[in-house]
Amino acid sequence: GAVVSQHPSWVICKSGTSVKIECRSLDFQATTMFWYRQFPKQSLMLMATSNEGSKATYEQGVEKDKFLINHASLTLSTLTVTSAHPEDSSFYICSARDGQTNYGYTFGSGTRLTVV
Amino acid sequence: SQQGEEDPQALSIQEGENATMNCSYKTSINNLQWYRQNSGRGLVHLILIRSNEREKHSGRLRVTLDTSKKSSSLLITASRAADTASYFCATDSGGSYIPTFGRGTSLIVHP
């Protein structure tokens, strides 16, 4: 089945630094990828939709300059948290849609970001 | 904005018992999906049910959909300790097939 690889699985960084999270579709091409954020014991909140070769579409309230998304190929999307602050600490999960169907969503294993 | 809301928020049962979780939503949907998430991990897709379907089975899982009540249920039969996880429903509607998640049900199965 479709597999999405997300790295790193966890990262600790200092305030003010930037962190890049990668999301790769391993055995399918993903024209669209999604980035979610999840606070403890909360639901997944969609942050942005990443489209290969074009600008990402951000959800209301998500700062596009803070959460930079790049989807340069059909198998890779990256989320960069710029100038991270403790309030950015969260669990970030990517999801990719298998282009073979409209309904196949596969999720990465998530990245636990802790900003100290 | 959140579309699906799971009920109960937490469920604690003994191994071998059945676990039933419910999901209610507000607007008409295209599809409803159930996902499982182990603590601190990504989501695993369990079942997708389309708006014109009423029931689906997958192993020990049974999902029902009642579009008149805008609700769905996930039944896990003969639960196992390994079923301990959070379960989320996600809906998509209109022209967007991006799933919107509820807050989830935390299931604990005691051995």
XYZ file of N, CA and C in Angstrom:
681
model
N 0.813 -1.200 0.000
C 0.000 0.000 0.000
C 0.845 1.246 0.000
N 0.168 2.394 -0.097
C 0.854 3.664 -0.117
C 1.554 3.930 1.209
N 2.763 4.436 1.129
C 3.542 4.727 2.327
C 4.042 6.157 2.256
N 3.900 6.849 3.373
C 4.430 8.201 3.505
C 5.464 8.194 4.618
N 6.639 8.663 4.293
C 7.733 8.705 5.251
C 7.930 10.141 5.722
N 7.936 10.342 7.013
C 8.091 11.681 7.575
C 9.294 11.699 8.507
N 10.131 12.715 8.320
C 11.340 12.846 9.137
C 11.588 14.300 9.505
N 12.150 14.581 10.681
C 12.470 13.586 11.697
C 11.232 13.204 12.505
N 11.333 12.201 13.315
C 10.199 11.795 14.143
C 10.093 12.692 15.375
N 11.209 13.237 15.775
C 11.173 14.202 16.867
C 12.378 15.143 16.721
N 12.214 16.357 17.202
C 13.299 17.329 17.145
C 13.128 18.318 18.281
N 14.254 18.670 18.877
C 14.293 19.703 19.914
C 15.164 20.824 19.390
N 14.664 22.030 19.434
C 15.454 23.147 18.924
C 15.342 24.333 19.862
N 16.276 25.260 19.700
C 16.275 26.468 20.519
C 15.372 27.519 19.899
N 14.819 28.364 20.727
C 13.993 29.464 20.236
C 14.775 30.310 19.246
N 14.104 30.664 18.173
C 14.738 31.511 17.177
C 15.352 30.759 16.017
N 15.506 29.463 16.177
C 16.072 28.669 15.080
C 14.953 28.144 14.190
N 15.335 27.606 13.043
C 14.364 27.066 12.088
C 14.500 25.553 12.014
N 13.403 24.918 11.783
C 13.367 23.455 11.720
C 12.650 23.028 10.449
N 13.238 22.071 9.741
C 12.636 21.570 8.511
C 12.146 20.156 8.733
N 10.923 19.914 8.315
C 10.316 18.576 8.403
C 10.041 18.096 6.987
N 10.429 16.860 6.701
C 10.244 16.313 5.357
C 9.134 15.271 5.326
N 8.448 15.248 4.229
C 7.377 14.278 4.020
C 7.546 13.708 2.616
N 7.758 12.409 2.533
C 7.986 11.768 1.235
C 6.969 10.664 0.976
N 6.453 10.649 -0.228
C 5.620 9.515 -0.637
C 6.573 8.506 -1.280
N 6.568 7.298 -0.759
C 7.596 6.337 -1.156
C 7.238 5.533 -2.396
N 6.004 5.231 -2.605
C 5.665 4.348 -3.717
C 4.515 4.891 -4.548
N 4.309 6.185 -4.447
C 3.304 6.786 -5.304
C 3.626 8.260 -5.464
N 3.071 8.844 -6.477
C 3.278 10.265 -6.710
C 2.147 11.051 -6.062
N 2.523 12.056 -5.335
C 1.549 12.837 -4.590
C 1.550 14.273 -5.111
N 0.575 14.585 -5.921
C 0.491 15.963 -6.412
C 0.056 16.907 -5.301
N -0.595 16.349 -4.312
C -1.077 17.152 -3.199
C -0.681 16.510 -1.878
N -0.157 17.314 -0.993
C 0.159 16.856 0.361
C -0.448 17.839 1.345
N -0.702 17.366 2.532
C -1.356 18.180 3.546
C -0.520 18.182 4.820
N -0.498 19.317 5.472
C 0.209 19.437 6.739
C -0.790 19.755 7.839
N -0.712 18.929 8.896
C -1.596 19.098 10.040
C -0.764 19.376 11.291
N -1.439 19.988 12.242
C -0.831 20.219 13.543
C -1.775 19.639 14.592
N -1.190 19.014 15.595
C -2.013 18.386 16.617
C -1.462 18.710 17.993
N -2.295 19.326 18.829
C -1.928 19.564 20.217
C -2.342 18.344 21.041
N -1.729 18.175 22.217
C -2.005 16.984 23.028
C -3.495 16.759 23.256
N -3.926 15.549 22.980
C -5.308 15.127 23.179
C -6.298 15.981 22.396
N -5.829 16.542 21.321
C -6.699 17.346 20.469
C -6.785 16.736 19.078
N -7.621 17.339 18.275
C -7.785 16.858 16.917
C -6.645 17.358 16.027
N -6.645 16.869 14.809
C -5.684 17.365 13.820
C -6.285 18.594 13.162
N -5.505 19.651 13.130
C -5.953 20.875 12.484
C -5.165 21.058 11.203
N -5.862 21.183 10.100
C -5.198 21.378 8.821
C -4.517 22.737 8.797
N -3.241 22.734 8.470
C -2.490 23.978 8.383
C -2.456 24.504 6.951
N -2.137 23.581 6.037
C -1.972 24.018 4.663
C -2.032 22.834 3.716
N -2.353 23.150 2.487
C -2.352 22.170 1.404
C -1.196 22.498 0.496
N -0.359 21.522 0.273
C 0.845 21.701 -0.526
C 0.628 21.101 -1.906
N 0.808 21.909 -2.931
C 0.602 21.465 -4.306
C 1.927 21.475 -5.050
N 2.230 20.381 -5.702
C 3.491 20.257 -6.424
C 3.614 21.332 -7.486
N 4.695 22.052 -7.415
C 4.974 23.058 -8.427
C 4.254 24.375 -8.278
N 3.501 24.532 -7.217
C 2.816 25.812 -7.017
C 2.816 26.165 -5.529
N 2.315 27.342 -5.243
C 2.309 27.800 -3.856
C 1.315 27.010 -3.015
N 1.653 26.895 -1.749
C 0.757 26.189 -0.834
C -0.455 27.050 -0.508
N -1.510 26.390 -0.169
C -2.722 27.076 0.275
C -2.831 26.934 1.781
N -2.818 28.064 2.473
C -2.814 28.045 3.924
C -4.230 28.234 4.483
N -4.488 27.564 5.582
C -5.763 27.745 6.269
C -5.757 29.072 7.018
N -6.941 29.537 7.281
C -7.072 30.808 7.983
C -6.383 30.743 9.337
N -5.616 31.777 9.621
C -4.938 31.844 10.903
C -3.545 31.245 10.913
N -3.145 30.601 9.842
C -1.803 30.010 9.766
C -0.881 30.982 9.042
N 0.213 31.345 9.696
C 1.136 32.321 9.135
C 2.016 31.669 8.067
N 1.845 32.069 6.851
C 2.600 31.448 5.763
C 4.079 31.781 5.821
N 4.422 32.931 6.406
C 5.835 33.288 6.507
C 6.522 32.537 7.633
N 5.738 32.012 8.532
C 6.318 31.276 9.651
C 6.414 29.785 9.311
N 5.446 29.292 8.610
C 5.405 27.879 8.232
C 5.571 27.799 6.718
N 6.842 27.691 6.308
C 7.148 27.669 4.884
C 6.981 26.257 4.327
N 6.245 26.165 3.251
C 6.000 24.864 2.641
C 6.543 24.868 1.228
N 7.275 23.809 0.922
C 7.834 23.643 -0.408
C 7.497 22.260 -0.922
N 6.984 22.183 -2.116
C 6.578 20.900 -2.717
C 7.190 20.843 -4.109
N 8.505 20.644 -4.122
C 9.260 20.777 -5.357
C 9.175 19.569 -6.271
N 8.762 18.437 -5.730
C 8.664 17.244 -6.579
C 7.402 16.487 -6.220
N 7.096 15.490 -7.011
C 5.868 14.728 -6.791
C 5.967 13.775 -5.602
N 7.145 13.702 -4.995
C 7.290 12.783 -3.873
C 7.794 13.455 -2.598
N 7.986 14.759 -2.626
C 8.553 15.410 -1.451
C 7.911 16.757 -1.175
N 7.478 16.911 0.061
C 7.022 18.206 0.544
C 7.749 18.483 1.850
N 8.137 19.734 2.063
C 8.808 20.089 3.308
C 8.068 21.222 3.999
N 8.084 21.163 5.308
C 7.521 22.219 6.149
C 8.661 22.761 6.990
N 8.921 24.042 6.875
C 9.954 24.677 7.676
C 9.308 25.627 8.665
N 9.545 25.368 9.930
C 9.075 26.260 10.984
C 10.178 27.276 11.213
N 9.948 28.510 10.842
C 10.990 29.523 10.923
C 10.915 30.269 12.249
N 12.087 30.643 12.740
C 12.178 31.389 13.986
C 11.222 30.795 15.035
N 11.471 29.551 15.329
C 10.553 28.811 16.201
C 10.499 29.393 17.612
N 9.330 29.319 18.197
C 9.106 29.757 19.571
C 8.457 28.609 20.341
N 8.516 28.649 21.661
C 7.935 27.547 22.449
C 6.476 27.235 22.099
N 5.731 28.249 21.708
C 4.323 27.995 21.371
C 4.145 27.220 20.067
N 5.253 27.083 19.326
C 5.202 26.263 18.096
C 5.394 24.786 18.403
N 5.750 24.491 19.649
C 5.912 23.092 20.035
C 4.595 22.356 19.819
N 4.679 21.275 19.091
C 3.455 20.548 18.737
C 3.834 19.278 17.998
N 2.816 18.553 17.599
C 2.994 17.351 16.789
C 2.525 17.700 15.382
N 3.421 17.574 14.416
C 3.104 17.921 13.037
C 3.019 16.642 12.211
N 1.963 16.526 11.444
C 1.736 15.315 10.645
C 1.455 15.701 9.200
N 2.076 14.987 8.290
C 1.790 15.225 6.884
C 0.922 14.094 6.347
N 0.259 14.395 5.281
C -0.595 13.409 4.631
C -0.482 13.610 3.129
N -0.524 12.527 2.401
C -0.441 12.622 0.949
C -1.615 11.879 0.327
N -2.048 12.403 -0.789
C -3.164 11.759 -1.482
C -2.621 10.993 -2.679
N -2.940 9.728 -2.714
C -2.525 8.890 -3.828
C -3.256 9.352 -5.083
N -2.496 9.735 -6.108
C -3.103 10.245 -7.333
C -3.952 9.238 -8.080
N -3.845 7.961 -7.685
C -4.626 6.932 -8.379
C -6.103 7.015 -8.022
N -6.374 7.549 -6.842
C -7.766 7.671 -6.401
C -7.946 9.043 -5.784
N -9.160 9.441 -5.640
C -9.434 10.708 -4.964
C -9.533 10.535 -3.462
N -9.558 9.300 -2.987
C -9.909 9.092 -1.594
C -8.810 8.435 -0.778
N -7.637 8.254 -1.381
C -6.592 7.566 -0.641
C -5.676 8.511 0.098
N -5.909 8.694 1.387
C -5.053 9.527 2.213
C -4.162 8.649 3.064
N -2.889 8.903 2.987
C -1.925 8.182 3.804
C -1.175 9.189 4.652
N -0.999 8.860 5.922
C -0.363 9.790 6.838
C 1.051 9.370 7.177
N 1.893 10.359 7.399
C 3.216 10.101 7.926
C 3.123 9.774 9.411
N 4.238 9.422 9.990
C 4.264 9.013 11.398
C 4.331 10.201 12.352
N 4.469 11.398 11.801
C 4.445 12.585 12.634
C 5.808 13.017 13.128
N 5.903 14.289 13.471
C 7.124 14.871 14.025
C 6.768 15.623 15.296
N 7.406 15.239 16.377
C 7.210 15.941 17.652
C 8.242 17.044 17.733
N 7.784 18.292 17.674
C 8.685 19.441 17.758
C 8.586 20.043 19.154
N 9.749 20.189 19.775
C 9.832 20.859 21.074
C 10.789 22.023 20.942
N 10.304 23.210 21.219
C 11.135 24.409 21.139
C 11.436 24.855 22.565
N 12.734 24.954 22.852
C 13.119 25.317 24.231
C 13.768 26.686 24.272
N -12.468 24.360 10.197
C -13.300 24.132 11.372
C -13.587 22.639 11.479
N -13.801 22.186 12.713
C -14.063 20.776 12.908
C -15.454 20.442 12.418
N -15.539 19.272 11.820
C -16.820 18.831 11.307
C -17.357 17.689 12.152
N -16.545 16.653 12.318
C -16.996 15.508 13.079
C -16.708 15.664 14.551
N -17.605 15.136 15.363
C -17.399 15.124 16.804
C -17.641 13.709 17.296
N -16.614 13.148 17.934
C -16.727 11.774 18.396
C -17.321 11.717 19.793
N -17.949 10.607 20.044
C -18.555 10.374 21.353
C -18.455 8.881 21.655
N -18.001 8.447 22.819
C -17.554 9.301 23.924
C -16.135 9.826 23.693
N -15.691 10.727 24.539
C -14.331 11.221 24.426
C -13.353 10.170 24.904
N -13.793 9.366 25.869
C -12.931 8.307 26.389
C -13.776 7.074 26.665
N -13.172 5.920 26.429
C -13.869 4.652 26.611
C -12.887 3.639 27.174
N -13.287 2.993 28.256
C -12.425 2.016 28.905
C -13.190 0.701 29.028
N -12.644 -0.356 28.448
C -13.339 -1.641 28.447
C -12.356 -2.768 28.748
N -12.904 -3.947 28.945
C -12.089 -5.132 29.161
C -11.881 -5.864 27.839
N -10.758 -6.520 27.744
C -10.459 -7.317 26.551
C -11.590 -8.298 26.289
N -11.959 -8.432 25.028
C -13.042 -9.328 24.663
C -14.375 -8.636 24.494
N -14.523 -7.480 25.130
C -15.769 -6.722 24.973
C -15.762 -5.978 23.647
N -16.949 -5.542 23.262
C -17.064 -4.720 22.053
C -16.946 -3.250 22.419
N -16.398 -2.486 21.511
C -16.262 -1.041 21.721
C -17.006 -0.314 20.615
N -17.851 0.610 20.999
C -18.598 1.392 20.018
C -18.304 2.873 20.194
N -17.929 3.490 19.108
C -17.658 4.922 19.106
C -18.551 5.575 18.069
N -19.002 6.763 18.375
C -19.912 7.468 17.486
C -19.303 8.766 16.992
N -19.753 9.169 15.839
C -19.283 10.407 15.230
C -20.480 11.140 14.660
N -20.627 12.402 15.019
C -21.698 13.210 14.448
C -21.075 14.362 13.673
N -21.754 14.770 12.630
C -21.241 15.865 11.804
C -22.380 16.796 11.452
N -22.024 17.936 10.883
C -23.030 18.991 10.752
C -23.540 19.194 9.323
N -22.654 19.054 8.354
C -23.077 19.325 6.979
C -23.016 18.064 6.136
N -23.647 18.092 4.996
C -23.629 16.932 4.104
C -22.202 16.589 3.706
N -21.962 15.310 3.586
C -20.604 14.863 3.318
C -20.511 14.065 2.020
N -19.268 13.968 1.524
C -18.985 13.055 0.418
C -18.607 11.686 0.978
N -17.698 11.722 1.936
C -17.177 10.500 2.532
C -16.921 10.702 4.014
N -16.897 9.601 4.736
C -16.519 9.634 6.144
C -15.486 8.538 6.357
N -14.427 8.903 7.023
C -13.357 7.942 7.250
C -13.092 7.801 8.748
N -12.634 6.648 9.130
C -12.199 6.412 10.509
C -10.706 6.116 10.488
N -10.013 6.752 11.432
C -8.578 6.568 11.566
C -8.259 6.162 13.003
N -7.116 5.528 13.130
C -6.607 5.152 14.444
C -5.257 5.820 14.648
N -5.000 6.259 15.881
C -3.717 6.866 16.190
C -3.217 6.319 17.525
N -2.079 5.663 17.463
C -1.422 5.269 18.695
C -0.712 6.488 19.260
N -0.511 6.497 20.544
C 0.029 7.658 21.233
C 1.320 8.148 20.583
N 1.332 9.410 20.189
C 2.534 10.006 19.628
C 2.906 9.520 18.242
N 1.980 8.894 17.565
C 2.275 8.371 16.235
C 1.357 8.983 15.188
N 1.617 8.604 13.942
C 0.770 9.075 12.867
C -0.549 8.335 12.833
N -1.369 8.684 11.859
C -2.687 8.084 11.752
C -2.683 6.906 10.794
N -3.470 5.925 11.129
C -3.645 4.762 10.274
C -5.082 4.735 9.785
N -5.241 4.652 8.481
C -6.579 4.643 7.906
C -7.233 3.293 8.158
N -8.462 3.322 8.662
C -9.188 2.090 8.954
C -10.226 1.785 7.883
N -11.159 2.676 7.715
C -12.262 2.428 6.777
C -12.739 3.750 6.196
N -13.100 3.734 4.940
C -13.780 4.855 4.299
C -15.170 4.387 3.911
N -16.173 5.195 4.247
C -17.545 4.879 3.850
C -18.094 6.076 3.089
N -18.653 5.805 1.935
C -19.170 6.877 1.096
C -20.583 7.255 1.542
N -21.000 8.419 1.130
C -22.291 8.937 1.594
C -23.470 8.080 1.144
N -23.280 7.293 0.081
C -24.380 6.442 -0.389
C -24.302 5.015 0.164
N -23.373 4.801 1.079
C -23.242 3.500 1.715
C -23.782 3.573 3.138
N -24.226 2.453 3.646
C -24.821 2.443 4.985
C -23.990 1.651 5.984
N -23.241 0.680 5.478
C -22.479 -0.164 6.393
C -21.283 -0.743 5.665
N -20.167 -0.869 6.404
C -18.979 -1.508 5.848
C -18.298 -2.306 6.931
N -17.656 -3.371 6.512
C -16.966 -4.235 7.450
C -15.513 -4.374 7.023
N -14.648 -4.515 8.018
C -13.258 -4.838 7.749
C -12.721 -5.576 8.958
N -12.613 -6.883 8.829
C -12.155 -7.689 9.957
C -13.085 -7.533 11.156
N -12.522 -7.071 12.263
C -13.323 -6.882 13.484
C -13.993 -5.510 13.543
N -13.836 -4.756 12.491
C -14.404 -3.405 12.455
C -15.695 -3.383 11.658
N -16.650 -2.644 12.196
C -17.910 -2.435 11.476
C -18.264 -0.960 11.579
N -18.466 -0.340 10.436
C -18.819 1.076 10.396
C -20.198 1.230 9.794
N -21.009 2.054 10.419
C -22.323 2.370 9.874
C -22.398 3.867 9.618
N -23.235 4.237 8.701
C -23.428 5.644 8.372
C -24.912 5.911 8.225
N -25.404 6.896 8.948
C -26.797 7.316 8.852
C -26.805 8.785 8.438
N -26.970 9.021 7.165
C -26.906 10.398 6.672
C -28.103 11.225 7.120
N -29.215 10.571 7.429
C -30.385 11.337 7.902
C -30.124 11.908 9.285
N -29.337 11.194 10.070
C -28.986 11.668 11.412
C -27.609 12.325 11.440
N -26.954 12.313 10.294
C -25.593 12.861 10.210
C -24.708 12.243 11.287
N -24.667 10.940 11.275
C -23.865 10.260 12.287
C -23.309 8.958 11.742
N -22.230 8.522 12.368
C -21.581 7.266 12.014
C -21.141 6.588 13.299
N -21.020 5.277 13.229
C -20.497 4.563 14.383
C -19.423 3.587 13.939
N -18.468 3.399 14.816
C -17.393 2.427 14.603
C -17.502 1.400 15.718
N -17.676 0.158 15.331
C -17.764 -0.938 16.291
C -16.533 -1.815 16.142
N -15.845 -2.029 17.248
C -14.726 -2.961 17.275
C -15.192 -4.153 18.098
N -15.261 -5.293 17.473
C -15.736 -6.480 18.185
C -14.559 -7.238 18.801
N -14.857 -7.943 19.889
C -13.852 -8.775 20.559
C -12.543 -8.006 20.720
N -12.613 -6.898 21.418
C -11.465 -5.999 21.513
C -10.248 -6.680 22.151
N -9.095 -6.138 21.787
C -7.821 -6.630 22.305
C -7.071 -5.473 22.925
N -6.145 -5.775 23.792
C -5.346 -4.717 24.419
C -4.639 -3.874 23.359
N -4.270 -4.514 22.253
C -3.582 -3.801 21.177
C -4.481 -2.803 20.453
N -5.779 -2.855 20.715
C -6.693 -1.876 20.109
C -6.649 -0.545 20.843
N -5.952 -0.500 21.972
C -5.832 0.743 22.729
C -5.205 1.821 21.858
N -5.938 2.908 21.655
C -5.499 3.980 20.763
C -6.570 5.061 20.776
N -6.312 6.119 20.043
C -7.342 7.142 19.799
C -7.926 6.905 18.421
N -9.209 7.081 18.314
C -9.903 6.850 17.050
C -10.579 8.148 16.626
N -10.330 8.511 15.378
C -10.857 9.753 14.834
C -11.750 9.479 13.633
N -12.815 10.257 13.542
C -13.562 10.246 12.300
C -13.186 11.513 11.529
N -13.249 11.418 10.237
C -12.921 12.551 9.382
C -13.904 12.590 8.226
N -14.386 13.751 7.932
C -15.353 13.906 6.855
C -14.822 14.869 5.799
N -15.286 14.684 4.587
C -15.017 15.651 3.547
C -16.345 15.977 2.873
N -16.443 17.184 2.405
C -17.724 17.620 1.857
C -17.522 18.603 0.717
N -18.559 18.765 -0.058
C -18.514 19.698 -1.162
C -17.481 19.289 -2.194
N -16.832 20.263 -2.758
C -15.832 19.994 -3.774
C -14.459 19.671 -3.209
N -14.328 19.758 -1.895
C -13.046 19.488 -1.259
C -13.033 18.084 -0.693
N -12.026 17.317 -1.016
C -11.904 15.969 -0.462
C -10.884 15.927 0.660
N -10.566 17.091 1.196
C -9.642 17.153 2.325
C -10.412 16.780 3.582
N -9.969 15.757 4.305
C -10.708 15.337 5.492
C -10.561 16.315 6.647
N -11.669 16.549 7.325
C -11.692 17.375 8.530
C -11.952 16.452 9.707
N -11.120 16.578 10.744
C -11.136 15.615 11.828
C -11.925 16.093 13.037
N -12.501 15.124 13.758
C -13.083 15.393 15.053
C -12.002 15.293 16.115
N -12.419 15.411 17.398
C -11.452 15.392 18.500
C -11.016 13.999 18.896
N -11.744 13.008 18.453
C -11.312 11.649 18.709
C -11.883 11.021 19.966
N -11.869 9.711 19.978
C -12.240 8.931 21.156
C -11.015 8.169 21.610
N -10.691 8.308 22.874
C -9.561 7.578 23.427
C -10.060 6.252 23.982
N -9.620 5.165 23.387
C -10.049 3.826 23.799
C -8.934 3.134 24.573
N -9.276 2.634 25.733
C -8.346 1.823 26.516
C -8.967 0.446 26.696
N -8.233 -0.564 26.281
C -8.690 -1.944 26.439
C -7.787 -2.615 27.468
N -8.384 -2.986 28.569
C -7.613 -3.608 29.654
C -7.477 -5.108 29.431
N -6.260 -5.631 29.554
C -6.044 -7.069 29.339
C -6.653 -7.904 30.452
